[in-house]
Every structure is written in C-alpha cells, then in structure tokens.
Coordinates of C-alpha atoms and ligand atoms in Angstrom, one line a residue:
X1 CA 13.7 -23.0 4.3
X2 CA 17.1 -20.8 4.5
X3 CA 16.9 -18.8 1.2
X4 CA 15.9 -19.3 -2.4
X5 CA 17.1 -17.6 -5.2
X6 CA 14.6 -14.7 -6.1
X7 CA 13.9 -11.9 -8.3
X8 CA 15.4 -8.0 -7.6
X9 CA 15.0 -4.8 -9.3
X10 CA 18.5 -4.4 -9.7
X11 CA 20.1 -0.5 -9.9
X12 CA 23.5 -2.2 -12.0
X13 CA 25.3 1.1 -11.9
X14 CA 25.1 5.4 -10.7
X15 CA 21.8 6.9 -12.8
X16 CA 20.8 3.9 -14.5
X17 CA 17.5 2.5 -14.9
X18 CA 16.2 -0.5 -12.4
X19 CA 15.8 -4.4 -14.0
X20 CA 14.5 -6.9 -12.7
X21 CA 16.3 -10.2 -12.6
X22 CA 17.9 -13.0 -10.5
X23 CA 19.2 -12.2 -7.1
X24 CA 21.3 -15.0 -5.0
X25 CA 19.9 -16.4 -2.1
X26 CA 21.2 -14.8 1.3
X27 CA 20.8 -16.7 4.5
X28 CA 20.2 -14.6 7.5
X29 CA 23.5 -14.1 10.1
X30 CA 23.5 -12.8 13.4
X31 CA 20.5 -10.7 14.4
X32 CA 19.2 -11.0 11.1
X33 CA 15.8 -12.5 9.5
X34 CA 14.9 -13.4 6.0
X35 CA 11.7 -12.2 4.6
X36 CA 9.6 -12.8 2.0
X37 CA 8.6 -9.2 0.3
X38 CA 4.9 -8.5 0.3
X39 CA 5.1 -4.9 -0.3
X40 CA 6.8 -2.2 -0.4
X41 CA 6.9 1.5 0.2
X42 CA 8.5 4.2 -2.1
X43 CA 10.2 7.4 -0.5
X44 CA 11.6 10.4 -2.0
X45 CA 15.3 9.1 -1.0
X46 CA 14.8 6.1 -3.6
X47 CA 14.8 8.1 -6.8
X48 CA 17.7 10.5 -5.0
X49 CA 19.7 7.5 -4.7
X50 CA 19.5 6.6 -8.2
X51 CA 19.7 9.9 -10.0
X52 CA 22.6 11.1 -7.5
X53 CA 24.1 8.3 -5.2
X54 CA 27.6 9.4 -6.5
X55 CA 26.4 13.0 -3.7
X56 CA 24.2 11.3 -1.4
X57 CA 25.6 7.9 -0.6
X58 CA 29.1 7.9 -2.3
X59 CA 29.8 4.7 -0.5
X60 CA 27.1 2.5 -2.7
X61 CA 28.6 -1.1 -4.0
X62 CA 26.6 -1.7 -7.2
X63 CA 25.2 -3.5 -8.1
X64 CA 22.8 -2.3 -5.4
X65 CA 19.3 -2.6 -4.5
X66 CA 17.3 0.4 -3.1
X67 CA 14.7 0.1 -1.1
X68 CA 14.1 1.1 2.8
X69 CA 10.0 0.1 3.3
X70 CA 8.6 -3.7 3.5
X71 CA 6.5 -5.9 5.2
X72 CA 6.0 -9.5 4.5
X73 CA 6.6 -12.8 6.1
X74 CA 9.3 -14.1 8.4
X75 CA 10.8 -16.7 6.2
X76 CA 14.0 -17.9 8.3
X77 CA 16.0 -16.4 11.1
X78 CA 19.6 -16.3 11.7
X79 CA 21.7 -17.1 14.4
X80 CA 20.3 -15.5 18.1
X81 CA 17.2 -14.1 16.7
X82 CA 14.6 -14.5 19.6
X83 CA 11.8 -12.2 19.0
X84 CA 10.6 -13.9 15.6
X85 CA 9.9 -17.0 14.1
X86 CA 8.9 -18.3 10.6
X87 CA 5.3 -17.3 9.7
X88 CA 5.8 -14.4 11.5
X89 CA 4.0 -11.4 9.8
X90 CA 6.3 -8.3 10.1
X91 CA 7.5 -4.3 8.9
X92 CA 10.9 -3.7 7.9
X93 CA 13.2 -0.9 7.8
X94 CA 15.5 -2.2 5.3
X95 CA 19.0 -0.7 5.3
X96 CA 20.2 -1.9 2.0
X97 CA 21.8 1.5 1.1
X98 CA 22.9 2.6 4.6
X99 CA 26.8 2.9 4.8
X100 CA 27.0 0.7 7.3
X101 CA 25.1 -2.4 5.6
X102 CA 26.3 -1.0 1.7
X103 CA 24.6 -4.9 1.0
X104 CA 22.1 -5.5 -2.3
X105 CA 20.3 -8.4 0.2
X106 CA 19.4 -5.9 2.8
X107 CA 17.5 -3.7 0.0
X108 CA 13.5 -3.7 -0.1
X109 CA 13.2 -3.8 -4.2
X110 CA 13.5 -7.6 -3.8
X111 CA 11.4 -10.7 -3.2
X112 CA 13.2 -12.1 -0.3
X113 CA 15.1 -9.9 2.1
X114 CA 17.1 -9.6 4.9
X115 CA 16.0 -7.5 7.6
X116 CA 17.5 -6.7 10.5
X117 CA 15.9 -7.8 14.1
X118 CA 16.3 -4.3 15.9
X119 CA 14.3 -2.6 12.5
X120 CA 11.1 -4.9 12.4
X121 CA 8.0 -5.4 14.3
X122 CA 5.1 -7.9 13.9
X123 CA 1.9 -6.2 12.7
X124 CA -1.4 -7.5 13.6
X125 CA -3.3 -10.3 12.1
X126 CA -5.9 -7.4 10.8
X127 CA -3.2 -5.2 9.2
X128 CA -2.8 -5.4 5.7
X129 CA 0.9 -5.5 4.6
X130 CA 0.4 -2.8 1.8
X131 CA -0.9 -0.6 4.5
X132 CA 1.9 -1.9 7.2
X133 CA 4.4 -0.7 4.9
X134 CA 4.2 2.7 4.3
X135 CA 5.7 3.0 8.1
X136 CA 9.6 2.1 9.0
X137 CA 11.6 5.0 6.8
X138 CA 8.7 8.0 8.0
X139 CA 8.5 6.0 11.8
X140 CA 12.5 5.7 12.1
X141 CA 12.8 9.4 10.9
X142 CA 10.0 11.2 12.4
X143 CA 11.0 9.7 16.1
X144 CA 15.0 10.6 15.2
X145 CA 14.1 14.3 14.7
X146 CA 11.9 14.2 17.3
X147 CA 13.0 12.1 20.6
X148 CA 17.1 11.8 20.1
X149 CA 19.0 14.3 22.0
X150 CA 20.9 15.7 19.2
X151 CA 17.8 16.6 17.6
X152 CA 14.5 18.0 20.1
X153 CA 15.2 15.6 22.3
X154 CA 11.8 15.8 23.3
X155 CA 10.0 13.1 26.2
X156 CA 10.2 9.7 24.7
X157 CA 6.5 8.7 23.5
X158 CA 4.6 6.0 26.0
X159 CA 2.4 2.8 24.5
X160 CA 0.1 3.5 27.3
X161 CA -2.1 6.5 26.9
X162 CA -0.6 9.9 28.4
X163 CA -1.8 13.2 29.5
X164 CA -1.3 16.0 27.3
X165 CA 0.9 18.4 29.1
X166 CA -0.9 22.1 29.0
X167 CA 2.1 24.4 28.7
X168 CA 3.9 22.7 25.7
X169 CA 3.6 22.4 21.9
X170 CA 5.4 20.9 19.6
X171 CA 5.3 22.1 15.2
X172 CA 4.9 19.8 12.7
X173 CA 6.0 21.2 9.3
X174 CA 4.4 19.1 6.8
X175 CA 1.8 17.0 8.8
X176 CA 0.3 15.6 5.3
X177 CA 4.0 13.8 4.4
X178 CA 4.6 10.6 5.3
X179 CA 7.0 11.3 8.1
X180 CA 4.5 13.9 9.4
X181 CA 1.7 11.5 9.7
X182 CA 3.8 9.3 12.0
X183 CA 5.3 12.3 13.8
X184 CA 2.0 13.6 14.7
X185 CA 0.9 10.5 16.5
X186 CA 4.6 9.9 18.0
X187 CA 4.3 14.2 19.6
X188 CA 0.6 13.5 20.8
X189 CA 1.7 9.7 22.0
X190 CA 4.8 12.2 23.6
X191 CA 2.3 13.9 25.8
X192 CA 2.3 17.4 23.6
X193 CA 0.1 19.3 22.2
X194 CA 0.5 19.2 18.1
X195 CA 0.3 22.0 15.9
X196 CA 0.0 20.8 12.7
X197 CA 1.3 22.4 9.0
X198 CA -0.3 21.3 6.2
X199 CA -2.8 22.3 3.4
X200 CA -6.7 22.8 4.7
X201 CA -7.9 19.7 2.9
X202 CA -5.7 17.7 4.8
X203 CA -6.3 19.6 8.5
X204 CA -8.5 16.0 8.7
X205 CA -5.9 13.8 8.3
X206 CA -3.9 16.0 11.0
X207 CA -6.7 16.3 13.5
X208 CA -7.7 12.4 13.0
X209 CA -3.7 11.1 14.2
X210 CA -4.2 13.9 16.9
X211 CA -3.0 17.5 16.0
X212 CA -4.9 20.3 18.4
X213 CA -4.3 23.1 15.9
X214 CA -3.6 23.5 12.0
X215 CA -2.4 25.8 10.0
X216 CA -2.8 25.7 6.0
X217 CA 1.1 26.5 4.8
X218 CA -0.1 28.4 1.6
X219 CA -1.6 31.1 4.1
X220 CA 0.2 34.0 4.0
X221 CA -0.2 34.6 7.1
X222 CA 0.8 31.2 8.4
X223 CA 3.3 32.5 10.7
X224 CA 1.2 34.9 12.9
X225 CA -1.3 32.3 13.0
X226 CA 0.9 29.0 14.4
X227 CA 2.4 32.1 17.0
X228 CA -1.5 32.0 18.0
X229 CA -2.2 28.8 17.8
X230 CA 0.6 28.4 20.3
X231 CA -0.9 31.3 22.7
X232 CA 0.5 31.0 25.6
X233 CA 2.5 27.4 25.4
X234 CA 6.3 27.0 25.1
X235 CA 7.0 26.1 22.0
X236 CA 9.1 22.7 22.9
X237 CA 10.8 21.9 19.2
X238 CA 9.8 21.9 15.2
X239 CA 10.0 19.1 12.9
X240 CA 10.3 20.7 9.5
X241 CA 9.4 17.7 6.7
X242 CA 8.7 20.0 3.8
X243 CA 11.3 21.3 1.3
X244 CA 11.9 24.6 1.7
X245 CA 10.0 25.3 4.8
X246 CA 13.1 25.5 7.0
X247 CA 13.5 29.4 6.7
X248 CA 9.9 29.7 8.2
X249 CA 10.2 26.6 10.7
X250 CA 13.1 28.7 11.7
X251 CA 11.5 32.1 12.0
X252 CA 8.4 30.8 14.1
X253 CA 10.9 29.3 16.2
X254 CA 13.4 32.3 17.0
X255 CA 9.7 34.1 17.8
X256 CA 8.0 31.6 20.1
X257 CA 9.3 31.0 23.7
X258 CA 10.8 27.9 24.6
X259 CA 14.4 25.8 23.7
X260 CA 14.4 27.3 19.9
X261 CA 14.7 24.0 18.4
X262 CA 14.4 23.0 14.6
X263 CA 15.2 19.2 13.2
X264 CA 14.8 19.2 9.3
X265 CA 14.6 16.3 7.1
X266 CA 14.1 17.8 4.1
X267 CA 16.7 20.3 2.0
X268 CA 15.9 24.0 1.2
X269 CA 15.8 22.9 -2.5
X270 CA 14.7 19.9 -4.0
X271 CA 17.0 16.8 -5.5
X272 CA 14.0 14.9 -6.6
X273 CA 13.9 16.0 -10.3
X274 CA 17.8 15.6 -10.9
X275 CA 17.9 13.8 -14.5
X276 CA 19.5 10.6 -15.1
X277 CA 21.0 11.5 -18.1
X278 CA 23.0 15.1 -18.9
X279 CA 23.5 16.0 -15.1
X280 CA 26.0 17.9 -15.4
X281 CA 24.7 21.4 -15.7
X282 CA 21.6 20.7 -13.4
X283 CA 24.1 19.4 -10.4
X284 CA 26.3 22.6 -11.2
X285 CA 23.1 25.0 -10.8
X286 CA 20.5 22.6 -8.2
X287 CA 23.6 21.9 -5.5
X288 CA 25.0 25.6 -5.3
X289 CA 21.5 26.7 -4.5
X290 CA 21.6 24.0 -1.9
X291 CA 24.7 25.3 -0.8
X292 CA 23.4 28.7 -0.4
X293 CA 20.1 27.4 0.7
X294 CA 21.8 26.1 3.8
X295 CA 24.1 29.0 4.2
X296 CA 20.9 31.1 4.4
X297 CA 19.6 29.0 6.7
X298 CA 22.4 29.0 9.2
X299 CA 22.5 32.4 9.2
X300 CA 19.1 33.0 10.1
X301 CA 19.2 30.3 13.0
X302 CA 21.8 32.0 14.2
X303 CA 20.4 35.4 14.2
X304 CA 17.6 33.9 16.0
X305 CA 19.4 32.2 18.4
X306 CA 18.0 28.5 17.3
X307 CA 19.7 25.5 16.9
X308 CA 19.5 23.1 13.6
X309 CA 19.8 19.5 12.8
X310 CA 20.2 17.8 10.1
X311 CA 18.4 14.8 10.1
X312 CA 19.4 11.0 8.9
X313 CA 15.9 9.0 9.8
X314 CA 17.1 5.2 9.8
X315 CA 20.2 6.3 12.4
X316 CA 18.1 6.3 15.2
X317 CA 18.6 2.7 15.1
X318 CA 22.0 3.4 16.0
X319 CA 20.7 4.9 19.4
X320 CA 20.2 2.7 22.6
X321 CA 16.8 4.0 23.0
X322 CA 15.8 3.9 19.0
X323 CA 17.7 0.3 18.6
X324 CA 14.3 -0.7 20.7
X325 CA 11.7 1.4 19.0
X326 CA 10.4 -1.2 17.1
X327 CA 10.2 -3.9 19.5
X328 CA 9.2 -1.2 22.6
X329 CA 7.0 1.2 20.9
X330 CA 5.8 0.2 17.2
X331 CA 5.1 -3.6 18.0
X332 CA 2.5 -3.0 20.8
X333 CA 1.3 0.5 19.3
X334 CA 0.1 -1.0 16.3
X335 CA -1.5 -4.1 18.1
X336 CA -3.2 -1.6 21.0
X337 CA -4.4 0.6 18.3
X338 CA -2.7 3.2 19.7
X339 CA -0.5 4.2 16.6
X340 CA -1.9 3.8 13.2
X341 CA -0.3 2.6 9.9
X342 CA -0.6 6.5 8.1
X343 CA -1.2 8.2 5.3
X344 CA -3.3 5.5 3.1
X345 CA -1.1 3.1 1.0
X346 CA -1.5 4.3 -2.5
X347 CA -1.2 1.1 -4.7
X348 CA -0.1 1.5 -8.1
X349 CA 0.9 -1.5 -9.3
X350 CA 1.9 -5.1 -8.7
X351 CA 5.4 -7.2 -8.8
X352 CA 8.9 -5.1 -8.9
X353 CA 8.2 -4.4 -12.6
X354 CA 5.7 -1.9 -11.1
X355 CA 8.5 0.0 -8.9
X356 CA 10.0 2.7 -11.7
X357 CA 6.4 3.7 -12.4
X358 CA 5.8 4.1 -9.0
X359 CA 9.0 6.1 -8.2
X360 CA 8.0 8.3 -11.2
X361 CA 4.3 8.6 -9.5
X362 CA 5.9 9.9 -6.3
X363 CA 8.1 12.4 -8.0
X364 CA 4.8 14.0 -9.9
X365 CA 3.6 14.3 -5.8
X366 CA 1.0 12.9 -3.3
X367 CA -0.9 14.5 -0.7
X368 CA -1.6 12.2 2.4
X369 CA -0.8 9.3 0.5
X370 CA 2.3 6.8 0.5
X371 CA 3.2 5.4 -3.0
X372 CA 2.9 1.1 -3.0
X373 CA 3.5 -1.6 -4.9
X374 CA 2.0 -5.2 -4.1
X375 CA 3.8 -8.5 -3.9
X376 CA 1.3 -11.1 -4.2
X377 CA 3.5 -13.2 -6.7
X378 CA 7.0 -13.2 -4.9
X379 CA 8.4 -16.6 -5.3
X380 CA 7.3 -19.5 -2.6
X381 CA 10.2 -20.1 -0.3
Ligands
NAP401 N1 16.4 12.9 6.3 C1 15.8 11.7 6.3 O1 16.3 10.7 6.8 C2 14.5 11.6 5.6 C3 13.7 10.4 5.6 C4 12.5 10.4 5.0 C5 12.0 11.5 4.4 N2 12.8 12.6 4.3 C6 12.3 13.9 3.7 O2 11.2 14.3 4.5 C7 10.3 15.0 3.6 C8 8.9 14.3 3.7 O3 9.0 13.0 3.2 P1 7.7 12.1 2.9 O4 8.1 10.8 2.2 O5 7.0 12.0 4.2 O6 7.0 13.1 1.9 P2 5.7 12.9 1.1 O7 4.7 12.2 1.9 O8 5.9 12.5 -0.3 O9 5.2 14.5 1.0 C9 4.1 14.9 0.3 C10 3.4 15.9 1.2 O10 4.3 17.1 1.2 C11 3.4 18.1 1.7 N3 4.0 19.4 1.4 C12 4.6 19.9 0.3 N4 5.1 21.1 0.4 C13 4.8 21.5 1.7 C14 5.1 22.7 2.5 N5 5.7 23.7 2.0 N6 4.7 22.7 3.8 C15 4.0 21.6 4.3 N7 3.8 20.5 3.6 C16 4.2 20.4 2.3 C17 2.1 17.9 0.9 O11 1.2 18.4 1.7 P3 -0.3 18.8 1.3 O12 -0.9 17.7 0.5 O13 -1.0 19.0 2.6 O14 -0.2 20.1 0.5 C18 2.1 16.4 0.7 O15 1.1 15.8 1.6 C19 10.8 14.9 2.2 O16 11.5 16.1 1.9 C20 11.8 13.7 2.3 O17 12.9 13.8 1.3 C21 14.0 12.7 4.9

C-alpha cells in the first residue's frame, strides 16, 4: 500500500472556516513516510494560522492543511527510509505549514500523512496514540529554546539518568502549558535543577515531570520568591511559554546571576482571539500593541543586560543536533520511561469534523491539558 485517497479538513483560503473532504493520495519521497492519522493534537499556532496566515506564514499555498501533532501508523515509506517500516506505531511533527514544506500532504488535519523521518519516533506498544500525540510541536519547541545555541544553549539532555548539578537552575515560565510540561522533563533530563512557573493547583503536575521549586505566577510576589527559590544557584537560562510573561522572565533574569538568558515562545499580547471575519480594526489595534509589546521588551533586556530570542519550535529540526532528537532522545525516552507523554490528552471529539470545536475549546483555555481529537475511523489503507 502506497497511498489512498482520504479525507482532510481542508483550510480552502486566508480566515476561512475548515471542511472536510477528499484529499489526493501522496506517496512518500525521499526521507519521507506515509501515515495513517490516529490522532491529533491542537496548538495555539493552528487557529493563528487560520485567522492570520496572511502575518504569520505569508508564504501559505491554499489550499492548505494545518496541523503540526499526530501519531498513527507507518503506512508506507519512501525512498531511503531505514528507521521505519509499515506497522510501525509512531509521533509526528508534521510540517505542513512550515515554509520550507508550504505542502497540504504534510499537514496533520488529514487521514493519511506524510511525515518526515527526522520528525517521528516510534512510541511504545503501551502508549496510546491520543496520549503520544500531544508531544512533537511542545517537544520540538521546548528543546529549541532550551538546548540550541542561539537560544540557552544549555547541556544537551542524556536518555540515561543524570546527576543534577548543585550550582545551576534553570526557569520555566509556564510549566502547566504544553511546551512547559515537556521542557520540565527535557531541563531535569539536562542535569538542572527546575524551577517551575505555574498556578498552585498545578505545582503537581510540575513537581511530578521533576521541577525542585514552584512558584504560583498570580503571586504578587512571584519574583522575590523564584530569586529565593534560586538561593544561591546561577541562574543558567529562562524559557518563558506564557503570553505576556516575558517582561517578568526578563526582570528575574537581569536580577539573578548567571548568563542572563531569556528564549520566549509566546508574544507579549495574544493573537489567539483575532476574528475571522471584520479584522481589520482588531489587526490595526492587537499588532501595534505587539509592536510596542516587543519594543518594551527590548528595552528592558537591554537595560538589564539580557539577551532575547525569539523562538520558532519545529526549526530545531533544521539543527544537526535537533535533526536527531527524535530518533536519539524521544524514541528511547519514551520506551525507558524516562520522558513522559505530558499534560493529559484532553479528547473532545472524534473524526476531523471534531477539529473546529476543538480549536474553539483551546482558545476558551486549558490548564495542564492538551486539546485531542480521535481517529478511530480514518480510512483502511
Ligand atoms: N514559538 C513557537 O514555535 C511555539 C510553539 C508552540 C507553542 N508556542 C507558544 O507557547 C505558549 C505555550 O503553548 P502551549 O500550547 O504549551 O500552551 P497551553 O498548554 O495551551 O497553555 C495553557 C497553560 O497556560 C498557562 N498560563 C497562562 N498564563 C500564564 C502565565 N501568565 N504564566 C504561566 N503560565 C500561564 C496556564 O497555566 P495554569 O493552568 O497553571 O494557570 C495553562 O496551563 C503559547 O503562547 C504558544 O503560542 C510557541
């Protein structure tokens, strides 16, 4: 079995509602693998891409298919694929939207997809795929921000258990987000000590993937207390994964001693509510307060003396190192135990029909919890 036609939810032009209907079939090429869709993950950047592409991914062929979280089965594999087979049970980063792949059959809103061979890992015969797949976007971006040079550039994370280094910490803004939840496993798997930012009924969650210390963000005091939860560690970089933290990932960092480092993957304003209809007024008021958001922020850092990044999650496949974080780190991780599918799939419906309620469940907000929809249907190949 090559390909099949399918079904897609289908994003047919800039702000326009997804539909479901026939997609071609694709056969894998070089490096690549068909999959059949099991389930799939929703992230904030799906409903960005829809309401805004034209700003965020101006490059975007439509008709497109959005989508960057799956895991299913290995249905084919194309030409010099080695590390999987058909049958195999794998997560996907799907890079549909990326400008670089700007291709519908790469999307995750689809039945059958094509993945590509440096962006999946199998998952154990234990792991279901609704819970496998709230991993490659929040995996790819938490270890981008936190391991690639121009971000922290922090010690690469080891499969093989390591001893947590006294003198350094690292900050996780937002520890309850998707990305977080990786990110606190990938600093501790790092060999740091995690301090953790997120509200008190999720310090669990935090302590459970293997923070040290948390601190609830709604505190008022939540500076002065991550400054002692540090004591007297160097503080060795922040991940900031929460809109509008980044002025007080910043401050702690300009305070603390160590390399004054900040990687954000969120914006000092949200995009998440842009309308698809009548944007006009709402991109002329929402992007100039993200344009002064981020002037603010540049001049803070740089009356602190710390040093921003912006970060893009799924590049970190473009990096030698990354390019084998899936097959080096995730793969055995999640087979050893040692790395854990997290936060808890939240499963709100079934079939891609289910995927605009579920992109509007995400924007009303979650706590600890990735937004899912199920597969069980997708065509036979
Ligand atoms: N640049 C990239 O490549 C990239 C890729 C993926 C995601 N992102 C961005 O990264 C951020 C996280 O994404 P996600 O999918 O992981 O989000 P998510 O899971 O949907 O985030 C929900 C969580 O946000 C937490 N939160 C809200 N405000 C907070 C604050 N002020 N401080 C700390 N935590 C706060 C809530 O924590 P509590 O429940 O504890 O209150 C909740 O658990 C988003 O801004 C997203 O757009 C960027």
């Amino acid at each position: 079995m090559t390909s099949a036609p399918h079904h897609a939810a289908w994003l047919r032009a800039a702000r326009q509602s997804l539909t479901v209907g026939e997609a071609p079939p694709t056969p894998p090429g070089p490096g690549q693998i068909l999959v059949r869709n099991r389930a799939i993950a929703i992230n904030p950047f799906d409903g960005i891409v829809q309401s805004l592409g034209s700003v965020v991914t101006p490059w975007l062929r439509y008709p497109a298919v959005l989508g960057s979280d799956l895991a299913g089965e290995v249905l084919a594999v194309g030409p010099g694929v080695s590390r999987f087979a058909p049958g195999d049970r794998v997560v996907g980063l799907a890079l549909g939207v990326e400008k670089a792949a700007n291709h519908a059959a790469e999307g995750a809103f689809q039945e059958h997809v094509i993945l590509r061979e440096a962006c999946t890992a199998r998952i154990p015969p234990g792991l279901a795929y609704e819970q496998a797949a709230v991993l490659p976007l929040a995996f790819a971006t938490a270890a981008c921000g936190l391991f690639l040079p121009r971000h922290l550039g922090l010690r690469r994370p080891s499969v093989a258990s390591v001893e947590q280094a006294a003198d350094q910490a690292v900050l996780v803004w937002g520890a309850s987000t998707s990305v977080g939840s990786c990110a606190v496993q990938l600093v501790a798997a790092a060999g740091y000590a995690v301090i953790a930012i997120c509200s008190a009924r999720q310090f669990e969650h935090a302590r459970r993937l293997g923070a040290s210390a948390c601190v609830d963000y709604h505190d008022p005091a939540a500076r002065e207390r991550i400054v002692d939860a540090l004591g007297r560690r160097e503080l060795a970089g922040v991940l900031c994964l929460a809109v509008g933290a980044a002025g007080a990932c910043i401050d702690v960092a300009a305070r603390c001693p160590g390399p004054r480092k900040v990687a954000m993957a969120s914006t000092p304003v949200s995009l998440a509510d842009a309308p698809l209809e009548g944007q006009f007024g709402w991109k002329l008021r929402r992007l100039a307060r993200l344009a002064l958001g981020f002037a603010g922020l540049a001049l803070r850092a740089r009356r602190g003396g710390v040093r921003t990044s912006a970060i893009w999650g799924s590049s970190v496949v473009q990096d030698p190192w990354g390019s084998r974080l899936f097959e080096d780190f995730l793969e055995p991780a999640l087979a050893s135990g040692r790395f854990r599918p997290a936060p808890q799939p939240l499963v709100v419906g079934s079939g891609l029909e289910a995927i605009p309620e579920a992109m509007a469940t995400l924007r009303r907000g979650v706590s600890a919890r990735k937004v899912v929809v199920a597969l069980p249907g997708a065509l036979p190949g």
